[in-house]
Short mmCIF file of C-alpha atoms and ligand atoms in Angstrom, two decimals:
data_model
loop_
_atom_site.label_atom_id
_atom_site.label_comp_id
_atom_site.label_asym_id
_atom_site.label_seq_id
_atom_site.Cartn_x
_atom_site.Cartn_y
_atom_site.Cartn_z
CA UNK A 1 18.20 100.84 11.27
CA UNK A 2 20.40 103.56 9.76
CA UNK A 3 18.56 103.31 6.43
CA UNK A 4 15.40 104.81 7.83
CA UNK A 5 16.70 107.05 10.57
CA UNK A 6 13.92 109.32 11.78
CA UNK A 7 11.23 107.68 9.64
CA UNK A 8 8.32 105.96 11.30
CA UNK A 9 8.05 102.22 10.59
CA UNK A 10 4.67 100.45 10.75
CA UNK A 11 4.32 96.69 10.24
CA UNK A 12 1.02 95.05 9.31
CA UNK A 13 0.59 91.29 9.66
CA UNK A 14 -2.20 88.93 10.54
CA UNK A 15 -0.26 86.90 13.09
CA UNK A 16 0.98 88.81 16.10
CA UNK A 17 4.58 88.48 17.33
CA UNK A 18 3.51 87.12 20.67
CA UNK A 19 0.20 86.07 22.12
CA UNK A 20 -1.10 86.28 25.64
CA UNK A 21 -2.67 82.99 26.65
CA UNK A 22 -4.45 82.09 29.84
CA UNK A 23 -2.61 79.11 31.28
CA UNK A 24 -2.46 77.26 34.59
CA UNK A 25 -0.06 79.81 36.04
CA UNK A 26 -2.03 82.90 34.92
CA UNK A 27 -1.34 84.84 31.74
CA UNK A 28 1.51 83.37 29.72
CA UNK A 29 3.28 84.69 26.64
CA UNK A 30 3.55 82.45 23.64
CA UNK A 31 5.49 82.94 20.44
CA UNK A 32 3.36 81.58 17.59
CA UNK A 33 4.64 79.00 15.05
CA UNK A 34 4.98 81.26 12.01
CA UNK A 35 7.88 81.81 9.66
CA UNK A 36 6.72 85.38 9.22
CA UNK A 37 6.96 86.14 12.94
CA UNK A 38 10.35 84.41 13.23
CA UNK A 39 11.72 86.72 10.54
CA UNK A 40 10.00 90.03 11.18
CA UNK A 41 10.23 90.16 14.98
CA UNK A 42 14.03 90.70 15.19
CA UNK A 43 13.76 93.34 12.46
CA UNK A 44 11.11 95.22 14.43
CA UNK A 45 13.27 95.04 17.55
CA UNK A 46 16.03 96.73 15.55
CA UNK A 47 13.85 99.38 13.81
CA UNK A 48 11.29 100.02 16.57
CA UNK A 49 7.94 101.51 15.45
CA UNK A 50 4.47 100.00 15.60
CA UNK A 51 3.31 96.50 14.70
CA UNK A 52 -0.38 96.10 13.85
CA UNK A 53 -1.75 92.54 14.07
CA UNK A 54 -4.86 90.51 14.77
CA UNK A 55 -5.25 89.90 18.50
CA UNK A 56 -5.91 86.17 18.69
CA UNK A 57 -4.54 84.96 22.04
CA UNK A 58 -7.11 83.89 24.62
CA UNK A 59 -5.93 86.57 27.07
CA UNK A 60 -4.95 89.23 24.51
CA UNK A 61 -7.81 91.52 25.44
CA UNK A 62 -6.85 91.53 29.10
CA UNK A 63 -3.53 93.27 28.53
CA UNK A 64 -4.30 96.17 26.16
CA UNK A 65 -4.65 99.83 26.97
CA UNK A 66 -7.57 101.90 25.76
CA UNK A 67 -5.99 102.44 22.32
CA UNK A 68 -5.64 98.70 21.86
CA UNK A 69 -1.90 98.91 22.36
CA UNK A 70 -0.42 96.11 24.38
CA UNK A 71 1.11 96.34 27.79
CA UNK A 72 4.55 95.18 26.72
CA UNK A 73 6.17 92.17 28.27
CA UNK A 74 9.76 92.57 29.42
CA UNK A 75 12.26 92.23 26.59
CA UNK A 76 9.76 93.32 23.94
CA UNK A 77 9.63 97.02 24.58
CA UNK A 78 11.60 98.14 21.53
CA UNK A 79 8.38 98.49 19.55
CA UNK A 80 4.65 98.94 20.13
CA UNK A 81 2.08 96.29 19.31
CA UNK A 82 -1.42 97.37 18.35
CA UNK A 83 -4.02 94.65 18.28
CA UNK A 84 -6.99 94.59 15.91
CA UNK A 85 -10.09 92.74 17.05
CA UNK A 86 -12.23 90.75 14.65
CA UNK A 87 -15.68 89.28 15.10
CA UNK A 88 -15.92 85.47 14.77
CA UNK A 89 -17.64 86.00 11.39
CA UNK A 90 -14.84 88.23 10.15
CA UNK A 91 -12.19 85.78 11.30
CA UNK A 92 -14.03 82.94 9.63
CA UNK A 93 -14.51 84.74 6.31
CA UNK A 94 -11.27 86.67 5.99
CA UNK A 95 -8.74 84.37 7.71
CA UNK A 96 -10.05 80.80 7.49
CA UNK A 97 -12.10 81.37 4.35
CA UNK A 98 -10.51 83.63 1.77
CA UNK A 99 -6.90 83.63 3.05
CA UNK A 100 -6.57 79.97 4.01
CA UNK A 101 -9.11 78.12 1.86
CA UNK A 102 -8.67 80.44 -1.13
CA UNK A 103 -5.26 82.09 -1.45
CA UNK A 104 -3.18 79.51 0.46
CA UNK A 105 -4.00 76.52 -1.79
CA UNK A 106 -4.09 78.83 -4.83
CA UNK A 107 -0.46 79.87 -4.32
CA UNK A 108 0.94 76.54 -3.11
CA UNK A 109 1.03 73.71 -5.60
CA UNK A 110 -0.04 70.98 -3.18
CA UNK A 111 -3.00 69.82 -5.26
CA UNK A 112 -5.61 70.99 -2.79
CA UNK A 113 -8.40 72.79 -4.57
CA UNK A 114 -8.99 76.42 -3.53
CA UNK A 115 -12.46 77.44 -2.40
CA UNK A 116 -13.74 80.90 -3.34
CA UNK A 117 -16.85 82.14 -1.57
CA UNK A 118 -18.35 85.54 -2.27
CA UNK A 119 -19.04 86.09 1.44
CA UNK A 120 -15.40 85.29 2.37
CA UNK A 121 -14.22 87.81 -0.19
CA UNK A 122 -16.54 90.48 1.30
CA UNK A 123 -15.04 89.83 4.75
CA UNK A 124 -11.53 89.89 3.32
CA UNK A 125 -12.15 93.33 1.81
CA UNK A 126 -13.69 94.64 5.01
CA UNK A 127 -10.88 93.35 7.23
CA UNK A 128 -8.25 94.75 4.85
CA UNK A 129 -10.03 98.08 5.21
CA UNK A 130 -9.93 97.82 9.02
CA UNK A 131 -6.16 97.27 8.97
CA UNK A 132 -5.61 100.06 6.42
CA UNK A 133 -7.59 102.41 8.69
CA UNK A 134 -5.41 101.39 11.63
CA UNK A 135 -2.26 102.18 9.61
CA UNK A 136 -3.59 105.63 8.79
CA UNK A 137 -4.53 106.19 12.44
CA UNK A 138 -1.03 105.21 13.60
CA UNK A 139 0.78 107.35 11.01
CA UNK A 140 2.46 110.39 12.53
CA UNK A 141 3.52 111.90 9.22
CA UNK A 142 2.34 111.82 5.62
CA UNK A 143 5.20 109.55 4.56
CA UNK A 144 5.76 106.70 7.00
CA UNK A 145 7.42 103.44 5.95
CA UNK A 146 4.82 100.68 5.99
CA UNK A 147 5.74 97.00 5.84
CA UNK A 148 2.71 94.98 4.69
CA UNK A 149 3.12 91.26 5.31
CA UNK A 150 1.68 88.38 3.35
CA UNK A 151 -1.39 87.09 1.57
CA UNK A 152 -3.80 88.22 4.27
CA UNK A 153 -3.45 91.84 3.10
CA UNK A 154 -3.29 91.99 -0.67
CA UNK A 155 -5.66 94.98 -0.71
CA UNK A 156 -4.03 97.04 2.04
CA UNK A 157 -1.30 98.67 -0.12
CA UNK A 158 -3.77 100.38 -2.50
CA UNK A 159 -6.10 101.27 0.39
CA UNK A 160 -3.28 102.99 2.27
CA UNK A 161 -1.90 104.61 -0.89
CA UNK A 162 -5.27 106.37 -1.43
CA UNK A 163 -5.05 108.05 1.97
CA UNK A 164 -1.28 108.45 2.34
CA UNK A 165 -0.06 108.97 -1.23
CA UNK A 166 3.47 109.77 -0.08
CA UNK A 167 3.91 106.71 2.12
CA UNK A 168 6.60 104.17 1.27
CA UNK A 169 4.81 100.82 1.19
CA UNK A 170 6.98 97.71 1.22
CA UNK A 171 4.91 94.58 0.75
CA UNK A 172 6.25 91.11 1.17
CA UNK A 173 4.51 87.94 0.00
CA UNK A 174 5.77 85.14 2.25
CA UNK A 175 4.34 82.29 0.19
CA UNK A 176 4.98 81.29 -3.45
CA UNK A 177 3.40 83.17 -6.36
CA UNK A 178 2.01 80.76 -8.97
CA UNK A 179 2.01 81.06 -12.76
CA UNK A 180 -0.67 83.19 -14.50
CA UNK A 181 -2.86 80.20 -15.49
CA UNK A 182 -3.02 78.96 -11.90
CA UNK A 183 -3.64 82.40 -10.41
CA UNK A 184 -6.19 83.19 -13.10
CA UNK A 185 -8.86 80.92 -11.59
CA UNK A 186 -9.32 83.39 -8.71
CA UNK A 187 -12.57 85.27 -9.39
CA UNK A 188 -11.10 88.48 -7.95
CA UNK A 189 -7.68 88.27 -9.58
CA UNK A 190 -7.73 91.83 -10.95
CA UNK A 191 -8.75 93.39 -7.60
CA UNK A 192 -5.99 91.50 -5.80
CA UNK A 193 -3.32 92.57 -8.27
CA UNK A 194 -4.54 96.19 -8.20
CA UNK A 195 -4.41 96.11 -4.41
CA UNK A 196 -0.83 94.84 -4.39
CA UNK A 197 0.26 97.44 -6.94
CA UNK A 198 -0.39 100.15 -4.37
CA UNK A 199 3.05 99.08 -3.04
CA UNK A 200 6.27 100.98 -3.64
CA UNK A 201 8.11 97.66 -3.51
CA UNK A 202 6.56 94.22 -3.93
CA UNK A 203 8.90 91.57 -2.54
CA UNK A 204 8.96 87.80 -3.00
CA UNK A 205 11.42 85.13 -1.87
CA UNK A 206 12.74 84.12 -5.30
CA UNK A 207 13.25 85.48 -8.83
CA UNK A 208 10.92 82.79 -10.01
CA UNK A 209 8.03 84.13 -7.92
CA UNK A 210 8.77 87.68 -9.17
CA UNK A 211 8.68 86.50 -12.75
CA UNK A 212 5.37 84.69 -12.17
CA UNK A 213 3.93 87.83 -10.57
CA UNK A 214 5.00 90.10 -13.43
CA UNK A 215 3.58 87.69 -15.98
CA UNK A 216 0.32 87.48 -14.02
CA UNK A 217 -0.03 91.27 -14.00
CA UNK A 218 0.82 91.38 -17.69
CA UNK A 219 -1.91 88.85 -18.41
CA UNK A 220 -4.73 90.35 -16.37
CA UNK A 221 -4.17 94.13 -16.05
CA UNK A 222 -3.48 97.03 -18.38
CA UNK A 223 -0.11 97.91 -16.86
CA UNK A 224 3.30 98.85 -18.21
CA UNK A 225 5.89 96.19 -17.43
CA UNK A 226 9.58 97.03 -17.67
CA UNK A 227 11.45 93.80 -17.12
CA UNK A 228 14.87 95.46 -17.33
CA UNK A 229 13.98 97.72 -14.37
CA UNK A 230 11.82 95.13 -12.57
CA UNK A 231 9.07 97.73 -12.51
CA UNK A 232 5.34 97.67 -13.11
CA UNK A 233 3.56 100.96 -13.68
CA UNK A 234 -0.17 100.93 -13.07
CA UNK A 235 -2.30 104.09 -13.21
CA UNK A 236 0.92 106.12 -13.30
CA UNK A 237 2.37 104.67 -10.08
CA UNK A 238 5.48 102.48 -10.26
CA UNK A 239 5.98 99.31 -8.19
CA UNK A 240 9.45 97.82 -7.97
CA UNK A 241 9.27 94.00 -7.96
CA UNK A 242 12.24 92.26 -6.41
CA UNK A 243 13.40 89.00 -4.79
CA UNK A 244 14.45 89.27 -1.14
CA UNK A 245 15.13 85.79 0.26
CA UNK A 246 13.98 85.86 3.87
CA UNK A 247 16.06 84.43 6.67
CA UNK A 248 16.50 84.21 10.42
CA UNK A 249 18.32 86.12 13.10
CA UNK A 250 21.80 84.63 13.38
CA UNK A 251 22.24 83.71 17.04
CA UNK A 252 24.56 85.98 18.96
CA UNK A 253 27.40 84.14 20.67
CA UNK A 254 25.95 85.01 24.09
CA UNK A 255 22.58 83.48 23.17
CA UNK A 256 24.25 80.34 21.89
CA UNK A 257 26.29 80.11 25.09
CA UNK A 258 23.11 79.40 27.06
CA UNK A 259 22.23 76.38 24.90
CA UNK A 260 22.80 73.04 26.60
CA UNK A 261 25.54 70.99 24.92
CA UNK A 262 24.59 68.75 22.02
CA UNK A 263 25.26 65.71 24.20
CA UNK A 264 22.96 67.03 26.90
CA UNK A 265 20.18 67.81 24.41
CA UNK A 266 20.47 64.29 23.08
CA UNK A 267 20.33 62.52 26.40
CA UNK A 268 17.45 64.70 27.63
CA UNK A 269 15.44 63.89 24.51
CA UNK A 270 16.20 60.17 24.73
CA UNK A 271 15.18 60.12 28.33
CA UNK A 272 12.01 62.13 27.82
CA UNK A 273 10.79 60.04 24.89
CA UNK A 274 12.33 56.80 26.09
CA UNK A 275 14.43 56.36 22.97
CA UNK A 276 17.06 53.60 23.18
CA UNK A 277 20.58 55.02 23.64
CA UNK A 278 22.02 53.41 20.52
CA UNK A 279 19.43 54.99 18.19
CA UNK A 280 20.07 57.61 15.54
CA UNK A 281 17.46 60.37 15.49
CA UNK A 282 15.87 62.24 12.61
CA UNK A 283 13.50 65.16 13.23
CA UNK A 284 10.83 67.07 11.37
CA UNK A 285 9.40 70.34 12.71
CA UNK A 286 6.39 71.87 10.99
CA UNK A 287 3.02 73.41 11.40
CA UNK A 288 0.51 70.64 10.88
CA UNK A 289 -0.13 71.68 7.27
CA UNK A 290 -0.73 69.70 4.08
CA UNK A 291 1.91 71.74 2.19
CA UNK A 292 4.70 70.46 4.44
CA UNK A 293 4.99 66.99 2.90
CA UNK A 294 4.63 65.14 6.21
CA UNK A 295 2.82 62.21 4.63
CA UNK A 296 5.45 61.77 1.93
CA UNK A 297 8.14 62.01 4.62
CA UNK A 298 6.53 59.17 6.60
CA UNK A 299 6.45 57.05 3.48
CA UNK A 300 10.13 57.77 2.93
CA UNK A 301 10.95 56.72 6.52
CA UNK A 302 8.96 53.54 5.99
CA UNK A 303 10.70 52.80 2.69
CA UNK A 304 14.13 53.41 4.22
CA UNK A 305 13.41 50.88 6.98
CA UNK A 306 12.15 48.39 4.43
CA UNK A 307 15.08 48.83 2.08
CA UNK A 308 17.82 49.06 4.72
CA UNK A 309 16.55 46.70 7.46
CA UNK A 310 19.74 47.10 9.51
CA UNK A 311 18.24 50.44 10.65
CA UNK A 312 15.01 48.93 11.94
CA UNK A 313 16.28 48.64 15.50
CA UNK A 314 18.54 51.67 15.47
CA UNK A 315 16.42 54.56 14.27
CA UNK A 316 13.74 56.90 15.64
CA UNK A 317 11.97 59.67 13.78
CA UNK A 318 10.53 62.52 15.87
CA UNK A 319 7.95 64.71 14.15
CA UNK A 320 6.81 67.90 15.84
CA UNK A 321 3.57 69.11 14.27
CA UNK A 322 2.19 72.35 15.72
CA UNK A 323 -1.61 72.36 15.42
CA UNK A 324 -2.63 74.93 12.82
CA UNK A 325 -5.88 76.28 11.32
CA UNK A 326 -7.71 73.45 13.04
CA UNK A 327 -11.12 74.97 12.36
CA UNK A 328 -10.74 73.92 8.72
CA UNK A 329 -11.84 70.44 7.73
CA UNK A 330 -8.94 70.02 5.28
CA UNK A 331 -6.53 70.44 8.21
CA UNK A 332 -8.43 68.16 10.59
CA UNK A 333 -8.61 65.39 7.98
CA UNK A 334 -4.92 65.82 7.29
CA UNK A 335 -4.09 65.43 11.00
CA UNK A 336 -6.15 62.24 11.16
CA UNK A 337 -4.50 60.82 8.06
CA UNK A 338 -1.05 61.45 9.48
CA UNK A 339 -1.91 59.92 12.85
CA UNK A 340 -3.25 56.81 11.10
CA UNK A 341 -0.08 56.46 9.00
CA UNK A 342 2.11 56.84 12.08
CA UNK A 343 0.18 54.06 13.83
CA UNK A 344 0.41 51.82 10.81
CA UNK A 345 4.18 52.28 10.40
CA UNK A 346 4.73 51.83 14.14
CA UNK A 347 2.73 48.59 14.03
CA UNK A 348 4.88 47.42 11.20
CA UNK A 349 8.34 48.37 12.47
CA UNK A 350 8.12 49.43 16.10
CA UNK A 351 8.62 47.20 19.07
CA UNK A 352 6.42 47.29 22.19
CA UNK A 353 7.29 50.46 24.07
CA UNK A 354 9.66 51.61 21.29
CA UNK A 355 7.70 53.07 18.39
CA UNK A 356 9.86 54.08 15.46
CA UNK A 357 7.92 57.30 14.86
CA UNK A 358 7.04 59.78 17.60
CA UNK A 359 4.40 62.26 16.57
CA UNK A 360 4.34 65.25 18.93
CA UNK A 361 1.25 67.12 17.76
CA UNK A 362 1.52 70.14 20.03
CA UNK A 363 2.96 73.60 20.21
CA UNK A 364 6.65 73.71 21.20
CA UNK A 365 8.39 76.85 22.39
CA UNK A 366 11.43 78.04 20.50
CA UNK A 367 13.95 76.85 23.12
CA UNK A 368 12.56 73.34 23.06
CA UNK A 369 12.76 73.23 19.28
CA UNK A 370 16.38 74.41 19.39
CA UNK A 371 17.19 71.54 21.75
CA UNK A 372 15.51 69.10 19.41
CA UNK A 373 17.55 70.37 16.44
CA UNK A 374 20.71 69.95 18.48
CA UNK A 375 19.78 66.42 19.50
CA UNK A 376 19.17 65.25 15.92
CA UNK A 377 21.41 63.43 13.46
CA UNK A 378 19.18 64.41 10.56
CA UNK A 379 16.56 67.10 9.92
CA UNK A 380 13.92 66.46 7.24
CA UNK A 381 12.32 69.45 5.50
CA UNK A 382 10.27 67.96 2.69
CA UNK A 383 7.64 70.60 1.87
CA UNK A 384 5.65 69.97 -1.30
CA UNK A 385 5.88 73.71 -1.90
CA UNK A 386 7.13 76.48 0.38
CA UNK A 387 7.87 80.17 -0.13
CA UNK A 388 11.19 79.91 1.73
CA UNK A 389 10.94 77.64 4.84
CA UNK A 390 12.82 78.80 7.89
CA UNK A 391 12.93 75.49 9.80
CA UNK A 392 15.93 74.43 7.73
CA UNK A 393 17.74 77.69 8.52
CA UNK A 394 16.95 77.34 12.23
CA UNK A 395 18.32 73.79 12.22
CA UNK A 396 21.55 75.08 10.66
CA UNK A 397 21.81 77.94 13.16
CA UNK A 398 21.38 75.50 16.04
CA UNK A 399 24.30 73.29 14.93
CA UNK A 400 27.33 75.17 16.16
CA UNK A 401 29.00 71.75 16.49
CA UNK A 402 28.93 71.57 12.65
CA UNK A 403 27.28 68.16 12.71
CA UNK A 404 23.91 66.89 11.55
CA UNK A 405 22.56 66.49 8.01
CA UNK A 406 19.81 68.52 6.37
CA UNK A 407 17.50 66.89 3.83
CA UNK A 408 15.68 69.61 1.94
CA UNK A 409 12.87 69.71 -0.61
CA UNK A 410 13.75 71.21 -3.97
CA UNK A 411 10.34 72.91 -3.86
CA UNK A 412 11.18 75.10 -0.87
CA UNK A 413 12.60 78.53 -1.74
CA UNK A 414 15.51 77.73 0.62
CA UNK A 415 16.80 75.03 -1.77
CA UNK A 416 18.13 77.81 -4.03
CA UNK A 417 20.52 78.99 -1.31
CA UNK A 418 21.21 75.87 0.74
CA UNK A 419 22.80 73.81 -1.97
CA UNK A 420 24.99 71.75 0.40
CA UNK A 421 21.90 70.11 1.87
CA UNK A 422 20.77 66.75 0.45
CA UNK A 423 18.19 68.09 -1.99
CA UNK A 424 15.22 65.81 -2.75
CA UNK A 425 11.96 65.69 -4.64
CA UNK A 426 9.56 64.89 -1.78
CA UNK A 427 7.10 63.22 -4.16
CA UNK A 428 9.81 60.70 -4.99
CA UNK A 429 9.67 58.38 -2.00
CA UNK A 430 12.59 56.23 -3.14
CA UNK A 431 14.86 59.25 -3.55
CA UNK A 432 13.98 60.63 -0.11
CA UNK A 433 14.42 57.20 1.49
CA UNK A 434 17.89 56.92 -0.08
CA UNK A 435 18.76 60.46 1.06
CA UNK A 436 17.80 59.47 4.60
CA UNK A 437 20.03 56.42 4.41
CA UNK A 438 22.82 58.56 2.97
CA UNK A 439 22.39 61.06 5.82
CA UNK A 440 22.49 58.33 8.48
CA UNK A 441 25.69 56.89 7.06
CA UNK A 442 27.45 60.16 6.18
CA UNK A 443 30.97 60.33 7.64
CA UNK A 444 31.51 63.10 10.23
CA UNK A 445 34.04 64.87 7.98
CA UNK A 446 31.51 65.29 5.19
CA UNK A 447 28.82 66.40 7.65
CA UNK A 448 31.17 69.05 8.96
CA UNK A 449 32.10 70.31 5.51
CA UNK A 450 28.50 70.62 4.41
CA UNK A 451 27.31 72.14 7.68
CA UNK A 452 30.14 74.68 7.84
CA UNK A 453 29.26 75.88 4.37
CA UNK A 454 25.52 76.02 5.15
CA UNK A 455 26.28 77.96 8.32
CA UNK A 456 28.32 80.56 6.51
CA UNK A 457 25.47 81.07 4.00
CA UNK A 458 22.80 81.59 6.68
CA UNK A 459 25.14 83.69 8.78
CA UNK A 460 25.86 86.00 5.86
CA UNK A 461 22.35 86.09 4.42
CA UNK A 462 20.57 86.57 7.72
CA UNK A 463 17.31 88.40 8.29
CA UNK A 464 19.01 91.76 8.75
CA UNK A 465 20.37 91.43 5.24
CA UNK A 466 16.80 90.68 4.02
CA UNK A 467 15.36 93.76 5.72
CA UNK A 468 18.44 95.89 4.99
CA UNK A 469 18.24 95.29 1.25
CA UNK A 470 14.55 96.07 1.17
CA UNK A 471 14.98 99.22 3.26
CA UNK A 472 17.92 100.47 1.22
CA UNK A 473 15.94 99.98 -2.00
CA UNK A 474 13.12 101.88 -0.31
CA UNK A 475 15.46 104.70 0.74
CA UNK A 476 16.65 105.01 -2.86
CA UNK A 477 13.07 105.15 -4.20
CA UNK A 478 12.07 107.62 -1.49
CA UNK A 479 14.89 109.93 -2.40
CA UNK A 480 13.89 109.72 -6.05
CA UNK A 481 10.28 110.55 -5.12
CA UNK A 482 11.34 113.54 -2.99
CA UNK A 483 13.51 114.89 -5.78
CA UNK A 484 10.83 114.40 -8.42
CA UNK A 485 8.10 116.13 -6.37
CA UNK A 486 10.41 119.09 -5.85
CA UNK A 487 10.90 119.52 -9.61
C1 LIG B 1 2.93 80.92 6.90
C2 LIG B 1 2.39 82.26 6.48
C3 LIG B 1 2.35 83.21 7.68
C4 LIG B 1 1.62 82.56 8.82
C5 LIG B 1 2.20 81.20 9.15
C6 LIG B 1 1.44 80.49 10.26
O1 LIG B 1 4.27 81.02 7.26
O2 LIG B 1 3.17 82.80 5.45
O3 LIG B 1 1.68 84.39 7.32
O4 LIG B 1 1.64 83.37 9.97
O5 LIG B 1 2.18 80.41 7.98
O6 LIG B 1 0.10 80.33 9.93
P1 LIG B 1 -1.06 80.95 10.79
O7 LIG B 1 -2.28 80.81 9.94
O8 LIG B 1 -1.10 80.15 12.05
O9 LIG B 1 -0.70 82.38 11.09
#
């Protein structure tokens, strides 16, 4: 907060920090399942300012004032939320089409082929323009600090730069950046890169993504690349490219004090799902997305039960899968495939009334997920590819008893930091099955050692550190800009 004292902060993201939904009891507030929201919301509470996002809750329109600002729910009044409304065609083309059928599979190596439609691209450009206009309308000075979030808004930085040349634009790409050959198949690769280079800072989760980005620019644009300064200069404007590993808010002791005890969480879960008392529990918590490696995880559970039959009557796997992007066929087919695999494995290993896998394909609020993490012996995060992945960090934060084992994919950005987890290649079923067995049989002393070390990493490198580093780099660049314009 001190970094930007007095400067106006504006955040732009597609997903809003909370949605108003019409439920049985009237209008309810829901926090969406999104790593981006998990990370950026506490930062906005600390910085205040305005958050601009797509209004997508079923009751969102009922709670806005005439400037499309939201009537703030209690506990969220540190910042303003401005909602942007899209037509169904715009949402289809920009969000489902170009962002989620084009850029999402383009940037994640999950072997799903991207789809590029000219009409989606037109919508993407138009919606980026709408958001850029909203930023300009919200700006109270010629040099606000603008935080542009994710692959939905690659064009916004350059669009804002045109109108507010002195703005400080910090863009963060929450998903991986692929190598130049992979990115090069996008028909509008140059426009996307030019759009992003309107940023003062372009942030990614890892050095590897930064390197891929710089090589991609080098390949497809006439720009000056200075690797030693991590800077790209395009049309005379510099962009600083840097890795800022994202994280979570570390729970304050008073928050953690309201959590039910681990024992209570465990017995509640066992009761609710009718899990036998002598079972060990592993959990997975994801959006229902093909990049998350849910299918491979199920195969690993199956293989573990086959290879170590002594666990067949003593183990339950609970998978929470929050429905996501369900209007896309790829996602619907994926959900069906998973459900079929769960049935098949339950037929093979479950007993009547005691299935070995529980698939909970619905939205869960944050508190419920925390209880699930606390109830578990093992948490499986086996993404095929993931920018960072915050589920693993939330699991760690929830385990103040220093117990529980994390199994983590080497293809999640988090694997670079969380080296005391059991790191696996999710494509290697045998390896993941063995890691699960190892986790189930790990002595408490070793669990504690690993968990204590993981906890100190996440505690130290929490989301305030992520935002703080980005904002202090921005403050340095801003100062340099002020000095150079005075000369
Ligand atoms: C990823 C993206 C976020 C997105 C989230 C949920 O974490 O990086 O930008 O919000 O997935 O996806 P959704 O499409 O539901 O917003």
